[in-house]
């Protein structure tokens, strides 16, 4: 899951990002409205957590621009104003959900997860291929009944490959969907992660490398 947090309060933004990353999400940060649009234009996000009171470009304008540009990202708007009128205004701008400050992290996390489910095509609760099974919501992967000890990145790559149902997934798409913006596109991080995943899945090998195209199961 790819999330963009747009919040000019850097300490709050970093705290929320740390919490979401612990839950296996890939999180990027933007600290003003212009930077938010730049980030959103360069990457595909499942959810954008958008503070309404931003410097350089107000959150209302950011939300309007995101709505005009289309895209699949869902917007969770944050604001210190908690009146019903403010909430109605925020939703009227094109936001998908609205959370007043201060908020409990557990609620923000639950709302982000719910919005992410709406931003993507429905995925079966259990992904399978042969004797491999994956329950994305629980982060549990098994092969032949044996539970696999996978890192969050390995779990994300396995989910993307299983969800593709035999279609080839490029290394670029894996990097885009399973890593955050800090990932260096010129490293071999995808290749290394796929190699480790292959080893953990065991024999017979199920991940096929398609030359000049990507990977598939």
Short mmCIF file of C-alpha atoms in Angstrom, two decimals:
data_model
loop_
_atom_site.label_atom_id
_atom_site.label_comp_id
_atom_site.label_asym_id
_atom_site.label_seq_id
_atom_site.Cartn_x
_atom_site.Cartn_y
_atom_site.Cartn_z
CA UNK A 1 0.00 0.00 0.00
CA UNK A 2 1.43 3.40 -1.02
CA UNK A 3 0.52 6.45 1.10
CA UNK A 4 1.39 10.14 0.79
CA UNK A 5 1.18 12.24 3.96
CA UNK A 6 0.83 15.98 3.35
CA UNK A 7 1.36 17.82 6.64
CA UNK A 8 3.39 20.93 7.40
CA UNK A 9 3.87 19.90 11.05
CA UNK A 10 6.98 17.82 10.42
CA UNK A 11 7.03 16.05 13.78
CA UNK A 12 3.42 14.94 13.37
CA UNK A 13 4.05 13.86 9.77
CA UNK A 14 7.10 11.80 10.75
CA UNK A 15 5.26 10.21 13.68
CA UNK A 16 2.32 9.15 11.52
CA UNK A 17 4.67 7.92 8.78
CA UNK A 18 6.62 5.81 11.26
CA UNK A 19 3.43 4.21 12.55
CA UNK A 20 2.12 3.40 9.07
CA UNK A 21 5.47 1.99 7.98
CA UNK A 22 5.42 -0.34 10.97
CA UNK A 23 2.15 -1.64 9.54
CA UNK A 24 3.91 -2.47 6.27
CA UNK A 25 2.83 0.59 4.29
CA UNK A 26 5.15 2.57 2.01
CA UNK A 27 4.93 6.22 3.00
CA UNK A 28 6.16 9.42 1.36
CA UNK A 29 5.97 12.90 2.87
CA UNK A 30 5.17 16.37 1.57
CA UNK A 31 5.24 19.48 3.76
CA UNK A 32 3.35 22.02 1.63
CA UNK A 33 0.68 22.09 -1.04
CA UNK A 34 2.97 22.55 -4.03
CA UNK A 35 5.17 19.66 -2.96
CA UNK A 36 2.05 17.53 -2.51
CA UNK A 37 0.97 18.03 -6.12
CA UNK A 38 4.51 17.36 -7.32
CA UNK A 39 4.63 14.07 -5.40
CA UNK A 40 1.13 13.04 -6.51
CA UNK A 41 1.99 13.76 -10.14
CA UNK A 42 5.14 11.67 -10.01
CA UNK A 43 3.86 8.56 -8.19
CA UNK A 44 0.71 6.49 -7.89
CA UNK A 45 -0.69 6.50 -4.35
CA UNK A 46 -3.48 4.47 -2.87
CA UNK A 47 -4.25 7.09 -0.20
CA UNK A 48 -3.28 10.73 0.30
CA UNK A 49 -3.58 12.01 3.87
CA UNK A 50 -4.03 15.74 3.30
CA UNK A 51 -3.87 18.46 5.93
CA UNK A 52 -6.27 21.25 5.03
CA UNK A 53 -4.18 24.15 6.38
CA UNK A 54 -1.01 24.05 4.29
CA UNK A 55 1.56 26.70 3.35
CA UNK A 56 2.29 27.78 -0.25
CA UNK A 57 -0.89 26.16 -1.57
CA UNK A 58 -3.92 25.60 0.64
CA UNK A 59 -5.15 22.06 1.13
CA UNK A 60 -8.48 22.99 -0.45
CA UNK A 61 -6.72 23.87 -3.70
CA UNK A 62 -4.62 20.73 -3.54
CA UNK A 63 -7.76 18.63 -3.16
CA UNK A 64 -9.49 20.40 -6.05
CA UNK A 65 -6.46 19.84 -8.28
CA UNK A 66 -6.22 16.17 -7.34
CA UNK A 67 -9.92 15.77 -8.18
CA UNK A 68 -9.53 17.54 -11.54
CA UNK A 69 -6.55 15.38 -12.47
CA UNK A 70 -8.45 12.18 -11.75
CA UNK A 71 -6.44 9.20 -10.57
CA UNK A 72 -7.24 6.40 -8.19
CA UNK A 73 -5.83 7.86 -4.96
CA UNK A 74 -8.33 8.34 -2.14
CA UNK A 75 -8.03 11.51 -0.07
CA UNK A 76 -8.31 11.60 3.71
CA UNK A 77 -8.51 15.25 4.75
CA UNK A 78 -7.24 16.41 8.15
CA UNK A 79 -8.07 19.68 9.85
CA UNK A 80 -8.24 21.27 13.27
CA UNK A 81 -11.71 22.58 12.40
CA UNK A 82 -14.21 19.97 13.53
CA UNK A 83 -17.62 21.50 12.86
CA UNK A 84 -20.13 19.72 10.66
CA UNK A 85 -19.97 22.59 8.16
CA UNK A 86 -16.20 22.18 7.87
CA UNK A 87 -16.57 18.47 7.27
CA UNK A 88 -19.20 19.03 4.61
CA UNK A 89 -16.95 21.60 2.92
CA UNK A 90 -14.01 19.19 2.93
CA UNK A 91 -16.01 16.37 1.41
CA UNK A 92 -17.46 18.78 -1.13
CA UNK A 93 -13.96 19.53 -2.38
CA UNK A 94 -13.57 15.91 -3.44
CA UNK A 95 -12.11 14.35 -0.30
CA UNK A 96 -13.20 10.76 0.33
CA UNK A 97 -13.04 10.97 4.12
CA UNK A 98 -12.49 13.55 6.81
CA UNK A 99 -10.73 13.31 10.18
CA UNK A 100 -10.59 16.20 12.68
CA UNK A 101 -7.48 16.94 14.74
CA UNK A 102 -6.48 15.81 17.26
CA UNK A 103 -7.01 12.20 16.24
CA UNK A 104 -6.10 8.78 17.54
CA UNK A 105 -3.51 7.04 15.38
CA UNK A 106 -5.52 3.80 15.45
CA UNK A 107 -8.47 5.58 13.84
CA UNK A 108 -6.32 7.22 11.17
CA UNK A 109 -4.74 3.86 10.35
CA UNK A 110 -8.15 2.18 10.08
CA UNK A 111 -9.44 4.93 7.78
CA UNK A 112 -6.35 4.75 5.59
CA UNK A 113 -6.72 0.98 5.27
CA UNK A 114 -10.42 1.30 4.43
CA UNK A 115 -9.73 3.94 1.76
CA UNK A 116 -6.94 1.85 0.26
CA UNK A 117 -9.34 -1.04 -0.21
CA UNK A 118 -11.63 1.27 -2.14
CA UNK A 119 -8.82 2.62 -4.34
CA UNK A 120 -7.92 -0.76 -5.82
CA UNK A 121 -9.79 -3.51 -7.62
CA UNK A 122 -11.18 -6.03 -5.18
CA UNK A 123 -8.58 -8.60 -4.19
CA UNK A 124 -9.68 -12.00 -2.89
CA UNK A 125 -9.16 -12.37 0.87
CA UNK A 126 -6.86 -15.32 0.12
CA UNK A 127 -4.51 -15.34 -2.88
CA UNK A 128 -3.39 -18.77 -4.03
CA UNK A 129 -1.23 -20.46 -6.62
CA UNK A 130 -0.72 -24.21 -6.38
CA UNK A 131 0.30 -24.94 -2.80
CA UNK A 132 1.09 -21.27 -2.04
CA UNK A 133 -1.45 -19.16 -0.16
CA UNK A 134 -1.35 -15.58 1.07
CA UNK A 135 -3.80 -13.72 3.33
CA UNK A 136 -2.89 -10.06 2.67
CA UNK A 137 -4.99 -8.60 5.49
CA UNK A 138 -3.20 -10.78 8.05
CA UNK A 139 0.23 -10.86 6.45
CA UNK A 140 0.30 -14.67 6.50
CA UNK A 141 1.90 -16.66 3.69
CA UNK A 142 2.18 -20.45 3.51
CA UNK A 143 3.51 -23.08 1.15
CA UNK A 144 2.31 -26.65 1.50
CA UNK A 145 0.91 -25.68 4.90
CA UNK A 146 4.26 -24.32 6.13
CA UNK A 147 4.16 -20.70 7.27
CA UNK A 148 6.76 -18.55 5.52
CA UNK A 149 8.88 -16.02 7.38
CA UNK A 150 8.74 -13.10 4.93
CA UNK A 151 9.80 -9.48 5.32
CA UNK A 152 7.21 -6.77 4.52
CA UNK A 153 8.85 -6.16 1.11
CA UNK A 154 8.88 -9.87 0.27
CA UNK A 155 5.24 -10.11 1.34
CA UNK A 156 4.33 -7.12 -0.85
CA UNK A 157 6.13 -8.56 -3.89
CA UNK A 158 4.46 -11.94 -3.40
CA UNK A 159 1.05 -10.28 -3.15
CA UNK A 160 1.60 -8.31 -6.37
CA UNK A 161 2.74 -11.39 -8.26
CA UNK A 162 -0.11 -13.57 -7.02
CA UNK A 163 -2.69 -10.85 -7.69
CA UNK A 164 -1.45 -10.57 -11.30
CA UNK A 165 -2.74 -14.13 -11.89
CA UNK A 166 0.04 -15.20 -14.22
CA UNK A 167 0.59 -11.84 -15.93
CA UNK A 168 4.09 -10.40 -16.01
CA UNK A 169 4.81 -7.68 -13.44
CA UNK A 170 7.71 -5.43 -14.37
CA UNK A 171 10.51 -4.57 -11.98
CA UNK A 172 9.48 -0.93 -12.33
CA UNK A 173 5.92 -1.71 -11.20
CA UNK A 174 7.18 -3.74 -8.26
CA UNK A 175 9.43 -0.84 -7.24
CA UNK A 176 6.54 1.60 -7.61
CA UNK A 177 4.03 -0.45 -5.65
CA UNK A 178 6.15 -2.10 -2.96
CA UNK A 179 8.70 0.62 -2.15
CA UNK A 180 8.40 4.29 -1.22
CA UNK A 181 9.85 7.28 -3.01
CA UNK A 182 13.17 6.96 -1.20
CA UNK A 183 13.96 3.80 -3.18
CA UNK A 184 16.70 4.25 -5.76
CA UNK A 185 15.37 3.10 -9.17
CA UNK A 186 18.91 2.33 -10.32
CA UNK A 187 19.69 -0.22 -7.62
CA UNK A 188 19.08 -3.97 -7.85
CA UNK A 189 16.81 -3.96 -4.79
CA UNK A 190 13.92 -5.61 -6.67
CA UNK A 191 16.16 -8.34 -8.05
CA UNK A 192 17.62 -9.03 -4.59
CA UNK A 193 14.17 -9.14 -2.95
CA UNK A 194 12.79 -11.50 -5.60
CA UNK A 195 15.85 -13.72 -5.17
CA UNK A 196 15.31 -13.92 -1.41
CA UNK A 197 11.61 -14.58 -1.92
CA UNK A 198 12.41 -17.42 -4.31
CA UNK A 199 14.70 -18.98 -1.74
CA UNK A 200 12.12 -18.74 1.03
CA UNK A 201 9.39 -20.20 -1.18
CA UNK A 202 11.59 -23.22 -1.82
CA UNK A 203 11.44 -25.84 -4.53
CA UNK A 204 10.07 -26.23 -7.06
CA UNK A 205 10.64 -22.60 -7.97
CA UNK A 206 7.47 -20.74 -8.95
CA UNK A 207 8.73 -17.23 -9.73
CA UNK A 208 9.73 -16.96 -13.38
CA UNK A 209 12.03 -14.22 -14.67
CA UNK A 210 10.81 -13.00 -18.05
CA UNK A 211 13.81 -11.41 -19.85
CA UNK A 212 13.41 -7.67 -20.44
CA UNK A 213 9.88 -7.78 -19.04
CA UNK A 214 9.73 -8.67 -15.35
CA UNK A 215 8.49 -11.52 -13.19
CA UNK A 216 5.46 -13.76 -12.92
CA UNK A 217 4.06 -16.64 -10.93
#
